[in-house]
Amino acid sequence: MASGLRAVVGVGAVGGLLVVLLWSEQQASTRMPAQARGRGDIGDEDAGFREQQQQQQQQQQLHRRHFGNAIASLRSSAVHVAAPPPPPPPPQPSVLSDTDAVHPESRMVSEGLPRSSSRTIIYVITPTYRRPEQVAELTRLSQTLMLVPDLHWLVVEDAVSPTRRVLSFLDSCSVPHTYLLGTASRRYKGANKPRGVSNRNAGLKWVKVHAKDGVIYFADDDNTYDYRIFDEIRMTRQVSMFPVGLVTRLGVSTPIVSSGKLVGFYDGWIAGRRFPVDMAGFAVNVQFYLQRKAPLMPYSVGFEEDGFLKALRIKPEEIEPLAENCTKILVWHTRTVKTQPAVKMPDTDKVTKTNLHHLKSQIVFPSGLS
């Protein structure tokens, strides 16, 4: 090959595709007037230059033929790299019929993904029911639960079918959750009837089927929780207890603790109960619960907590006091002022053709109105 031309052919694989590179560089002297190069034999130089040009052109043609043959050879021997398979579709919320459900009272409609960790998971059972404040209170509670890792939220609604407002709220909720129906029978509805029992029992039945360890906690949607209480709850080995503020005229419901041991209860309504505690004032270890044959909560007004704890066959001296030996209040039994259902919106253009149409689906009207 003449010194005036260098050809480099490089072959490589990039992303499964074969790449061929040809690089050429000509170092022949640029034709310049003889006078500019300081030489007088113009005719002889022109003849010599033309001869050199012809040689270079022949060499370039030869290299182009070799290059074309190399390309054809590489194409015939190239390995086809298959495209990676498309990613699997995201998991869809599962919808179970009544026959597939844990119990006829409960049905799993949508479920978030529980977080994987070596820490003990907390199963928070929250009963709820249709009312103007429902989504607002669920939203407030979810903002606290978002701060707690390794938690699975069981939202259990007393309804005959899944409600649009709650499902819409859960669609935007980042807390791992399961939505269940815990429909109360008619005989347990009305004044002086046990409330939330069917919901809590539906949650307990779900835990019995789906959980092997962890901690159970009943968290009503209208209470207020310091997120640190969940760090305390996670340590429960059998049954733990802790103070709840804003309960009765005494201002608090709490175990009485001396030297790290439970010696009594301070509550505004003892009523002969062995365990006079608030529903938000105790937690139960899942393994312990299953070992005790997974009892349900009784339909007994005012004695739901006491009946449930007695069914666990736990002794008062075995209770584990949390919240620094029950010296700190981290849960409050707050109560939202009841709001009357909204007045029905008129079916006029000012509603149907404006933003009011969208807000209408988020407002609770009297039963039978929309």
CSV table of C-alpha atoms in Angstrom, one decimal:
chain,number,residue,atom,x,y,z
A,1,MET,CA,0.0,0.0,0.0
A,2,ALA,CA,1.3,3.5,-0.9
A,3,SER,CA,2.5,5.6,2.0
A,4,GLY,CA,-0.1,8.2,0.9
A,5,LEU,CA,-3.2,6.1,1.9
A,6,ARG,CA,-3.9,4.3,5.2
A,7,ALA,CA,-7.1,2.1,5.5
A,8,VAL,CA,-8.2,0.7,8.8
A,9,VAL,CA,-11.2,-1.7,9.0
A,10,GLY,CA,-12.5,-2.2,12.6
A,11,VAL,CA,-15.2,-4.7,13.6
A,12,GLY,CA,-17.0,-4.6,16.9
A,13,ALA,CA,-20.3,-5.4,18.6
A,14,VAL,CA,-22.3,-2.6,20.2
A,15,GLY,CA,-25.7,-3.5,21.7
A,16,GLY,CA,-25.9,-6.7,19.7
A,17,LEU,CA,-25.3,-5.0,16.4
A,18,LEU,CA,-22.1,-5.6,14.3
A,19,VAL,CA,-20.4,-2.3,13.4
A,20,VAL,CA,-17.8,-1.9,10.6
A,21,LEU,CA,-15.6,1.2,10.4
A,22,LEU,CA,-13.5,2.3,7.5
A,23,TRP,CA,-11.1,5.1,8.0
A,24,SER,CA,-8.9,6.4,5.2
A,25,GLU,CA,-6.4,9.2,5.2
A,26,GLN,CA,-4.6,10.5,2.2
A,27,GLN,CA,-1.3,12.1,2.8
A,28,ALA,CA,-0.4,12.9,-0.9
A,29,SER,CA,1.0,16.4,-1.5
A,30,THR,CA,-1.6,18.9,-2.5
A,31,ARG,CA,-1.1,20.0,-6.1
A,32,MET,CA,0.4,23.5,-6.0
A,33,PRO,CA,2.0,25.6,-8.7
A,34,ALA,CA,5.6,24.7,-9.2
A,35,GLN,CA,6.7,28.2,-8.5
A,36,ALA,CA,5.1,28.1,-5.1
A,37,ARG,CA,7.1,25.0,-4.3
A,38,GLY,CA,10.3,26.6,-5.7
A,39,ARG,CA,10.7,24.1,-8.7
A,40,GLY,CA,11.0,24.9,-12.4
A,41,ASP,CA,10.3,21.6,-14.2
A,42,ILE,CA,6.5,22.1,-14.4
A,43,GLY,CA,5.8,19.7,-17.2
A,44,ASP,CA,7.7,16.8,-15.6
A,45,GLU,CA,6.1,17.4,-12.3
A,46,ASP,CA,2.6,17.5,-13.8
A,47,ALA,CA,3.2,14.2,-15.5
A,48,GLY,CA,4.6,12.6,-12.3
A,49,PHE,CA,1.6,13.9,-10.3
A,50,ARG,CA,-0.9,12.5,-12.8
A,51,GLU,CA,0.8,9.1,-12.6
A,52,GLN,CA,0.7,9.2,-8.8
A,53,GLN,CA,-3.0,10.2,-8.9
A,54,GLN,CA,-3.8,7.2,-11.1
A,55,GLN,CA,-1.9,4.8,-8.7
A,56,GLN,CA,-3.8,6.2,-5.8
A,57,GLN,CA,-7.2,5.9,-7.6
A,58,GLN,CA,-6.4,2.2,-8.5
A,59,GLN,CA,-5.5,1.5,-4.8
A,60,GLN,CA,-8.7,3.2,-3.6
A,61,GLN,CA,-10.8,1.0,-6.0
A,62,LEU,CA,-9.0,-2.1,-4.8
A,63,HIS,CA,-9.8,-1.2,-1.1
A,64,ARG,CA,-13.4,-0.4,-2.0
A,65,ARG,CA,-13.7,-3.9,-3.5
A,66,HIS,CA,-12.2,-5.5,-0.4
A,67,PHE,CA,-14.4,-3.4,1.9
A,68,GLY,CA,-17.5,-4.4,0.0
A,69,ASN,CA,-16.6,-8.1,0.3
A,70,ALA,CA,-16.0,-7.6,4.0
A,71,ILE,CA,-19.4,-6.0,4.5
A,72,ALA,CA,-21.1,-8.9,2.6
A,73,SER,CA,-19.2,-11.5,4.6
A,74,LEU,CA,-20.1,-9.8,7.9
A,75,ARG,CA,-23.8,-9.5,7.0
A,76,SER,CA,-24.0,-13.2,6.1
A,77,SER,CA,-22.4,-14.3,9.3
A,78,ALA,CA,-24.0,-11.7,11.7
A,79,VAL,CA,-25.8,-13.1,14.7
A,80,HIS,CA,-29.4,-12.0,15.3
A,81,VAL,CA,-29.9,-10.6,18.8
A,82,ALA,CA,-33.5,-11.0,19.9
A,83,ALA,CA,-35.2,-8.0,21.4
A,84,PRO,CA,-35.8,-8.4,25.2
A,85,PRO,CA,-39.3,-9.7,26.0
A,86,PRO,CA,-41.8,-7.0,27.0
A,87,PRO,CA,-42.2,-6.4,30.8
A,88,PRO,CA,-45.1,-8.3,32.4
A,89,PRO,CA,-48.2,-6.2,33.0
A,90,PRO,CA,-48.6,-4.6,36.4
A,91,PRO,CA,-50.7,-6.6,38.9
A,92,GLN,CA,-54.4,-5.7,38.8
A,93,PRO,CA,-56.5,-5.3,42.0
A,94,SER,CA,-58.2,-8.5,42.8
A,95,VAL,CA,-61.9,-8.7,43.1
A,96,LEU,CA,-63.3,-11.6,45.0
A,97,SER,CA,-66.9,-12.7,45.0
A,98,ASP,CA,-68.8,-13.6,48.2
A,99,THR,CA,-68.0,-17.2,47.7
A,100,ASP,CA,-64.3,-16.6,47.4
A,101,ALA,CA,-64.2,-14.3,50.4
A,102,VAL,CA,-62.7,-15.0,53.8
A,103,HIS,CA,-66.3,-15.0,55.2
A,104,PRO,CA,-69.7,-14.0,53.8
A,105,GLU,CA,-69.4,-10.7,55.8
A,106,SER,CA,-66.1,-9.7,54.2
A,107,ARG,CA,-64.9,-9.3,50.7
A,108,MET,CA,-61.4,-8.3,49.4
A,109,VAL,CA,-61.8,-5.7,46.7
A,110,SER,CA,-58.5,-4.0,46.3
A,111,GLU,CA,-55.1,-4.6,47.9
A,112,GLY,CA,-51.9,-2.7,47.9
A,113,LEU,CA,-48.5,-4.3,48.1
A,114,PRO,CA,-47.2,-5.0,51.6
A,115,ARG,CA,-43.6,-3.8,52.2
A,116,SER,CA,-40.9,-6.4,52.5
A,117,SER,CA,-38.8,-6.1,55.6
A,118,SER,CA,-37.4,-8.1,58.5
A,119,ARG,CA,-39.4,-5.9,60.9
A,120,THR,CA,-42.6,-7.0,62.5
A,121,ILE,CA,-45.6,-6.0,60.3
A,122,ILE,CA,-48.5,-4.2,61.9
A,123,TYR,CA,-52.1,-5.1,60.8
A,124,VAL,CA,-54.2,-2.0,61.4
A,125,ILE,CA,-57.9,-2.8,61.4
A,126,THR,CA,-60.1,0.3,60.8
A,127,PRO,CA,-63.9,0.1,60.8
A,128,THR,CA,-65.7,2.8,58.8
A,129,TYR,CA,-69.1,3.6,57.5
A,130,ARG,CA,-70.9,6.0,55.2
A,131,ARG,CA,-71.2,9.6,56.6
A,132,PRO,CA,-70.2,13.1,55.4
A,133,GLU,CA,-66.9,13.0,57.4
A,134,GLN,CA,-65.9,9.5,56.2
A,135,VAL,CA,-63.3,10.3,53.5
A,136,ALA,CA,-62.0,13.3,55.5
A,137,GLU,CA,-61.2,11.1,58.5
A,138,LEU,CA,-59.8,8.3,56.5
A,139,THR,CA,-57.5,10.8,54.8
A,140,ARG,CA,-56.3,12.2,58.1
A,141,LEU,CA,-55.6,8.7,59.4
A,142,SER,CA,-53.8,7.7,56.2
A,143,GLN,CA,-51.4,10.7,56.5
A,144,THR,CA,-50.2,9.2,59.8
A,145,LEU,CA,-50.0,5.6,58.6
A,146,MET,CA,-47.9,6.8,55.6
A,147,LEU,CA,-45.1,7.6,58.1
A,148,VAL,CA,-45.1,4.0,59.5
A,149,PRO,CA,-43.1,1.3,57.6
A,150,ASP,CA,-44.1,-2.3,57.5
A,151,LEU,CA,-47.8,-1.7,58.0
A,152,HIS,CA,-50.8,-3.2,56.3
A,153,TRP,CA,-54.1,-1.3,56.6
A,154,LEU,CA,-57.3,-3.2,56.6
A,155,VAL,CA,-60.1,-0.7,55.8
A,156,VAL,CA,-63.4,-2.5,56.6
A,157,GLU,CA,-66.6,-0.8,55.7
A,158,ASP,CA,-70.1,-1.5,56.9
A,159,ALA,CA,-71.8,-1.6,53.6
A,160,VAL,CA,-73.6,-4.1,51.4
A,161,SER,CA,-71.3,-3.4,48.4
A,162,PRO,CA,-68.1,-1.5,47.8
A,163,THR,CA,-68.6,2.3,47.9
A,164,ARG,CA,-67.3,4.5,45.2
A,165,ARG,CA,-66.0,7.2,47.5
A,166,VAL,CA,-63.9,4.9,49.6
A,167,LEU,CA,-62.5,3.0,46.6
A,168,SER,CA,-61.6,6.3,44.9
A,169,PHE,CA,-59.8,7.4,48.1
A,170,LEU,CA,-57.9,4.1,48.3
A,171,ASP,CA,-56.9,4.4,44.7
A,172,SER,CA,-54.8,7.4,45.6
A,173,CYS,CA,-53.6,6.0,49.0
A,174,SER,CA,-50.0,5.0,49.2
A,175,VAL,CA,-50.4,2.9,52.4
A,176,PRO,CA,-50.4,-0.9,51.6
A,177,HIS,CA,-54.0,-1.8,52.2
A,178,THR,CA,-56.9,-4.3,51.8
A,179,TYR,CA,-60.5,-3.1,51.5
A,180,LEU,CA,-63.1,-5.4,53.1
A,181,LEU,CA,-66.8,-5.4,53.6
A,182,GLY,CA,-68.0,-6.0,57.2
A,183,THR,CA,-71.7,-5.7,56.8
A,184,ALA,CA,-73.6,-5.6,60.1
A,185,SER,CA,-76.8,-7.5,60.4
A,186,ARG,CA,-80.0,-5.4,61.0
A,187,ARG,CA,-80.4,-6.6,64.5
A,188,TYR,CA,-77.1,-4.9,65.4
A,189,LYS,CA,-78.0,-1.5,63.9
A,190,GLY,CA,-79.5,1.4,65.6
A,191,ALA,CA,-79.2,3.2,68.9
A,192,ASN,CA,-77.6,1.3,71.8
A,193,LYS,CA,-76.2,-1.3,69.5
A,194,PRO,CA,-72.6,-2.5,69.2
A,195,ARG,CA,-70.9,-0.5,66.5
A,196,GLY,CA,-67.9,-1.6,64.4
A,197,VAL,CA,-68.0,-5.2,65.6
A,198,SER,CA,-68.8,-6.7,62.2
A,199,ASN,CA,-66.0,-4.6,60.7
A,200,ARG,CA,-63.4,-5.6,63.2
A,201,ASN,CA,-64.4,-9.3,63.0
A,202,ALA,CA,-64.1,-9.2,59.2
A,203,GLY,CA,-60.6,-7.8,59.7
A,204,LEU,CA,-59.8,-10.5,62.3
A,205,LYS,CA,-61.0,-13.2,59.9
A,206,TRP,CA,-58.7,-11.8,57.2
A,207,VAL,CA,-55.7,-11.9,59.5
A,208,LYS,CA,-56.5,-15.5,60.5
A,209,VAL,CA,-56.3,-16.5,56.9
A,210,HIS,CA,-53.5,-14.3,55.6
A,211,ALA,CA,-51.1,-13.6,58.5
A,212,LYS,CA,-48.7,-15.9,60.4
A,213,ASP,CA,-47.0,-13.3,62.5
A,214,GLY,CA,-47.1,-9.6,63.2
A,215,VAL,CA,-49.3,-7.4,65.5
A,216,ILE,CA,-53.0,-6.6,65.4
A,217,TYR,CA,-54.2,-3.1,66.2
A,218,PHE,CA,-57.7,-1.6,66.1
A,219,ALA,CA,-57.5,2.0,64.9
A,220,ASP,CA,-60.9,3.8,64.5
A,221,ASP,CA,-60.8,6.4,61.7
A,222,ASP,CA,-61.9,9.3,64.0
A,223,ASN,CA,-59.1,8.9,66.5
A,224,THR,CA,-55.8,10.8,66.5
A,225,TYR,CA,-52.5,8.9,66.5
A,226,ASP,CA,-48.9,9.9,67.2
A,227,TYR,CA,-46.9,7.9,64.7
A,228,ARG,CA,-44.6,6.8,67.5
A,229,ILE,CA,-47.3,4.6,69.0
A,230,PHE,CA,-46.7,2.2,66.2
A,231,ASP,CA,-43.1,1.8,67.1
A,232,GLU,CA,-44.3,0.8,70.5
A,233,ILE,CA,-46.9,-1.6,69.2
A,234,ARG,CA,-44.4,-3.4,67.1
A,235,MET,CA,-42.8,-4.8,70.3
A,236,THR,CA,-45.9,-6.6,71.4
A,237,ARG,CA,-45.2,-10.2,72.4
A,238,GLN,CA,-48.6,-11.2,73.6
A,239,VAL,CA,-50.9,-8.4,74.6
A,240,SER,CA,-49.7,-4.8,75.2
A,241,MET,CA,-51.6,-1.8,76.6
A,242,PHE,CA,-51.1,2.0,76.7
A,243,PRO,CA,-52.9,5.2,77.6
A,244,VAL,CA,-55.6,6.7,75.4
A,245,GLY,CA,-56.4,10.4,76.0
A,246,LEU,CA,-59.8,12.3,75.9
A,247,VAL,CA,-61.7,9.3,77.2
A,248,THR,CA,-64.7,10.2,79.5
A,249,ARG,CA,-64.6,13.0,82.0
A,250,LEU,CA,-61.4,11.5,83.5
A,251,GLY,CA,-59.5,12.6,80.4
A,252,VAL,CA,-57.6,9.3,80.0
A,253,SER,CA,-58.1,5.6,80.0
A,254,THR,CA,-55.0,3.7,81.1
A,255,PRO,CA,-53.5,0.8,82.9
A,256,ILE,CA,-52.1,1.7,86.3
A,257,VAL,CA,-48.5,0.6,86.4
A,258,SER,CA,-46.1,0.2,89.3
A,259,SER,CA,-42.5,-1.1,89.0
A,260,GLY,CA,-43.2,-2.1,85.4
A,261,LYS,CA,-46.2,-4.2,86.3
A,262,LEU,CA,-49.9,-3.6,85.7
A,263,VAL,CA,-51.7,-3.3,89.0
A,264,GLY,CA,-55.1,-1.8,88.0
A,265,PHE,CA,-57.0,0.4,85.5
A,266,TYR,CA,-57.9,4.0,85.5
A,267,ASP,CA,-61.1,4.5,83.4
A,268,GLY,CA,-64.3,6.5,83.6
A,269,TRP,CA,-66.5,3.4,83.1
A,270,ILE,CA,-65.3,0.3,84.9
A,271,ALA,CA,-68.7,-1.5,85.0
A,272,GLY,CA,-67.3,-4.7,86.4
A,273,ARG,CA,-65.1,-5.3,83.4
A,274,ARG,CA,-61.9,-7.3,83.9
A,275,PHE,CA,-60.1,-5.2,81.3
A,276,PRO,CA,-61.7,-1.7,81.3
A,277,VAL,CA,-59.7,-0.3,78.4
A,278,ASP,CA,-60.4,1.7,75.2
A,279,MET,CA,-60.5,0.0,71.8
A,280,ALA,CA,-57.4,2.0,70.8
A,281,GLY,CA,-55.5,1.2,74.0
A,282,PHE,CA,-54.2,-2.3,73.3
A,283,ALA,CA,-52.5,-4.5,70.7
A,284,VAL,CA,-52.3,-8.3,70.2
A,285,ASN,CA,-49.5,-10.4,68.7
A,286,VAL,CA,-50.7,-12.4,65.7
A,287,GLN,CA,-49.0,-15.7,66.7
A,288,PHE,CA,-50.4,-15.4,70.2
A,289,TYR,CA,-53.9,-14.6,68.7
A,290,LEU,CA,-53.7,-17.7,66.5
A,291,GLN,CA,-52.5,-19.9,69.4
A,292,ARG,CA,-55.6,-18.8,71.3
A,293,LYS,CA,-57.8,-20.1,68.5
A,294,ALA,CA,-58.4,-16.6,67.0
A,295,PRO,CA,-61.5,-15.5,68.9
A,296,LEU,CA,-63.8,-12.8,67.5
A,297,MET,CA,-65.2,-9.7,69.2
A,298,PRO,CA,-68.5,-10.1,71.0
A,299,TYR,CA,-71.6,-8.2,70.0
A,300,SER,CA,-72.0,-6.7,73.5
A,301,VAL,CA,-72.4,-2.9,73.9
A,302,GLY,CA,-69.6,-1.6,76.1
A,303,PHE,CA,-68.0,-5.0,76.6
A,304,GLU,CA,-66.5,-5.6,73.2
A,305,GLU,CA,-62.9,-5.0,74.3
A,306,ASP,CA,-63.3,-6.9,77.6
A,307,GLY,CA,-64.9,-9.9,76.0
A,308,PHE,CA,-62.3,-10.1,73.3
A,309,LEU,CA,-59.4,-9.9,75.8
A,310,LYS,CA,-60.9,-12.4,78.1
A,311,ALA,CA,-61.3,-14.8,75.1
A,312,LEU,CA,-57.5,-14.6,74.6
A,313,ARG,CA,-57.1,-16.0,78.1
A,314,ILE,CA,-54.5,-13.4,79.1
A,315,LYS,CA,-53.9,-12.6,82.8
A,316,PRO,CA,-53.7,-8.9,83.9
A,317,GLU,CA,-50.2,-9.5,85.2
A,318,GLU,CA,-49.1,-10.7,81.8
A,319,ILE,CA,-50.1,-7.5,80.1
A,320,GLU,CA,-47.1,-5.6,78.6
A,321,PRO,CA,-47.3,-1.8,79.4
A,322,LEU,CA,-46.0,0.3,76.6
A,323,ALA,CA,-45.4,4.1,76.0
A,324,GLU,CA,-42.7,4.2,78.7
A,325,ASN,CA,-44.7,2.2,81.2
A,326,CYS,CA,-47.9,4.0,80.3
A,327,THR,CA,-46.5,7.5,81.2
A,328,LYS,CA,-47.1,9.0,77.7
A,329,ILE,CA,-50.3,9.6,75.8
A,330,LEU,CA,-49.7,8.8,72.1
A,331,VAL,CA,-53.4,8.1,71.1
A,332,TRP,CA,-56.4,10.3,71.6
A,333,HIS,CA,-60.1,9.4,71.3
A,334,THR,CA,-61.0,12.5,69.3
A,335,ARG,CA,-64.5,12.9,68.0
A,336,THR,CA,-65.5,14.8,64.9
A,337,VAL,CA,-68.5,17.0,65.1
A,338,LYS,CA,-71.3,15.3,63.1
A,339,THR,CA,-72.2,17.0,59.9
A,340,GLN,CA,-75.6,16.9,58.3
A,341,PRO,CA,-75.8,15.4,54.8
A,342,ALA,CA,-75.6,18.1,52.1
A,343,VAL,CA,-78.6,19.7,50.3
A,344,LYS,CA,-79.2,18.2,46.9
A,345,MET,CA,-77.6,20.0,44.0
A,346,PRO,CA,-80.0,21.1,41.2
A,347,ASP,CA,-79.7,19.5,37.8
A,348,THR,CA,-79.0,22.7,36.0
A,349,ASP,CA,-76.3,23.8,33.6
A,350,LYS,CA,-74.5,25.6,36.4
A,351,VAL,CA,-74.0,22.1,37.9
A,352,THR,CA,-73.8,19.7,35.0
A,353,LYS,CA,-71.5,22.0,32.9
A,354,THR,CA,-69.1,23.3,35.6
A,355,ASN,CA,-66.7,22.0,38.2
A,356,LEU,CA,-69.7,21.4,40.5
A,357,HIS,CA,-70.5,18.3,38.5
A,358,HIS,CA,-67.1,16.8,39.6
A,359,LEU,CA,-67.5,17.9,43.2
A,360,LYS,CA,-71.0,16.4,43.4
A,361,SER,CA,-69.6,12.9,43.4
A,362,GLN,CA,-67.5,13.7,46.5
A,363,ILE,CA,-70.3,15.0,48.7
A,364,VAL,CA,-72.5,12.9,50.9
A,365,PHE,CA,-76.2,13.5,50.3
A,366,PRO,CA,-79.2,12.0,52.2
A,367,SER,CA,-79.8,8.4,51.4
A,368,GLY,CA,-81.5,8.0,48.0
A,369,LEU,CA,-80.2,11.3,46.6
A,370,SER,CA,-77.1,11.9,44.5
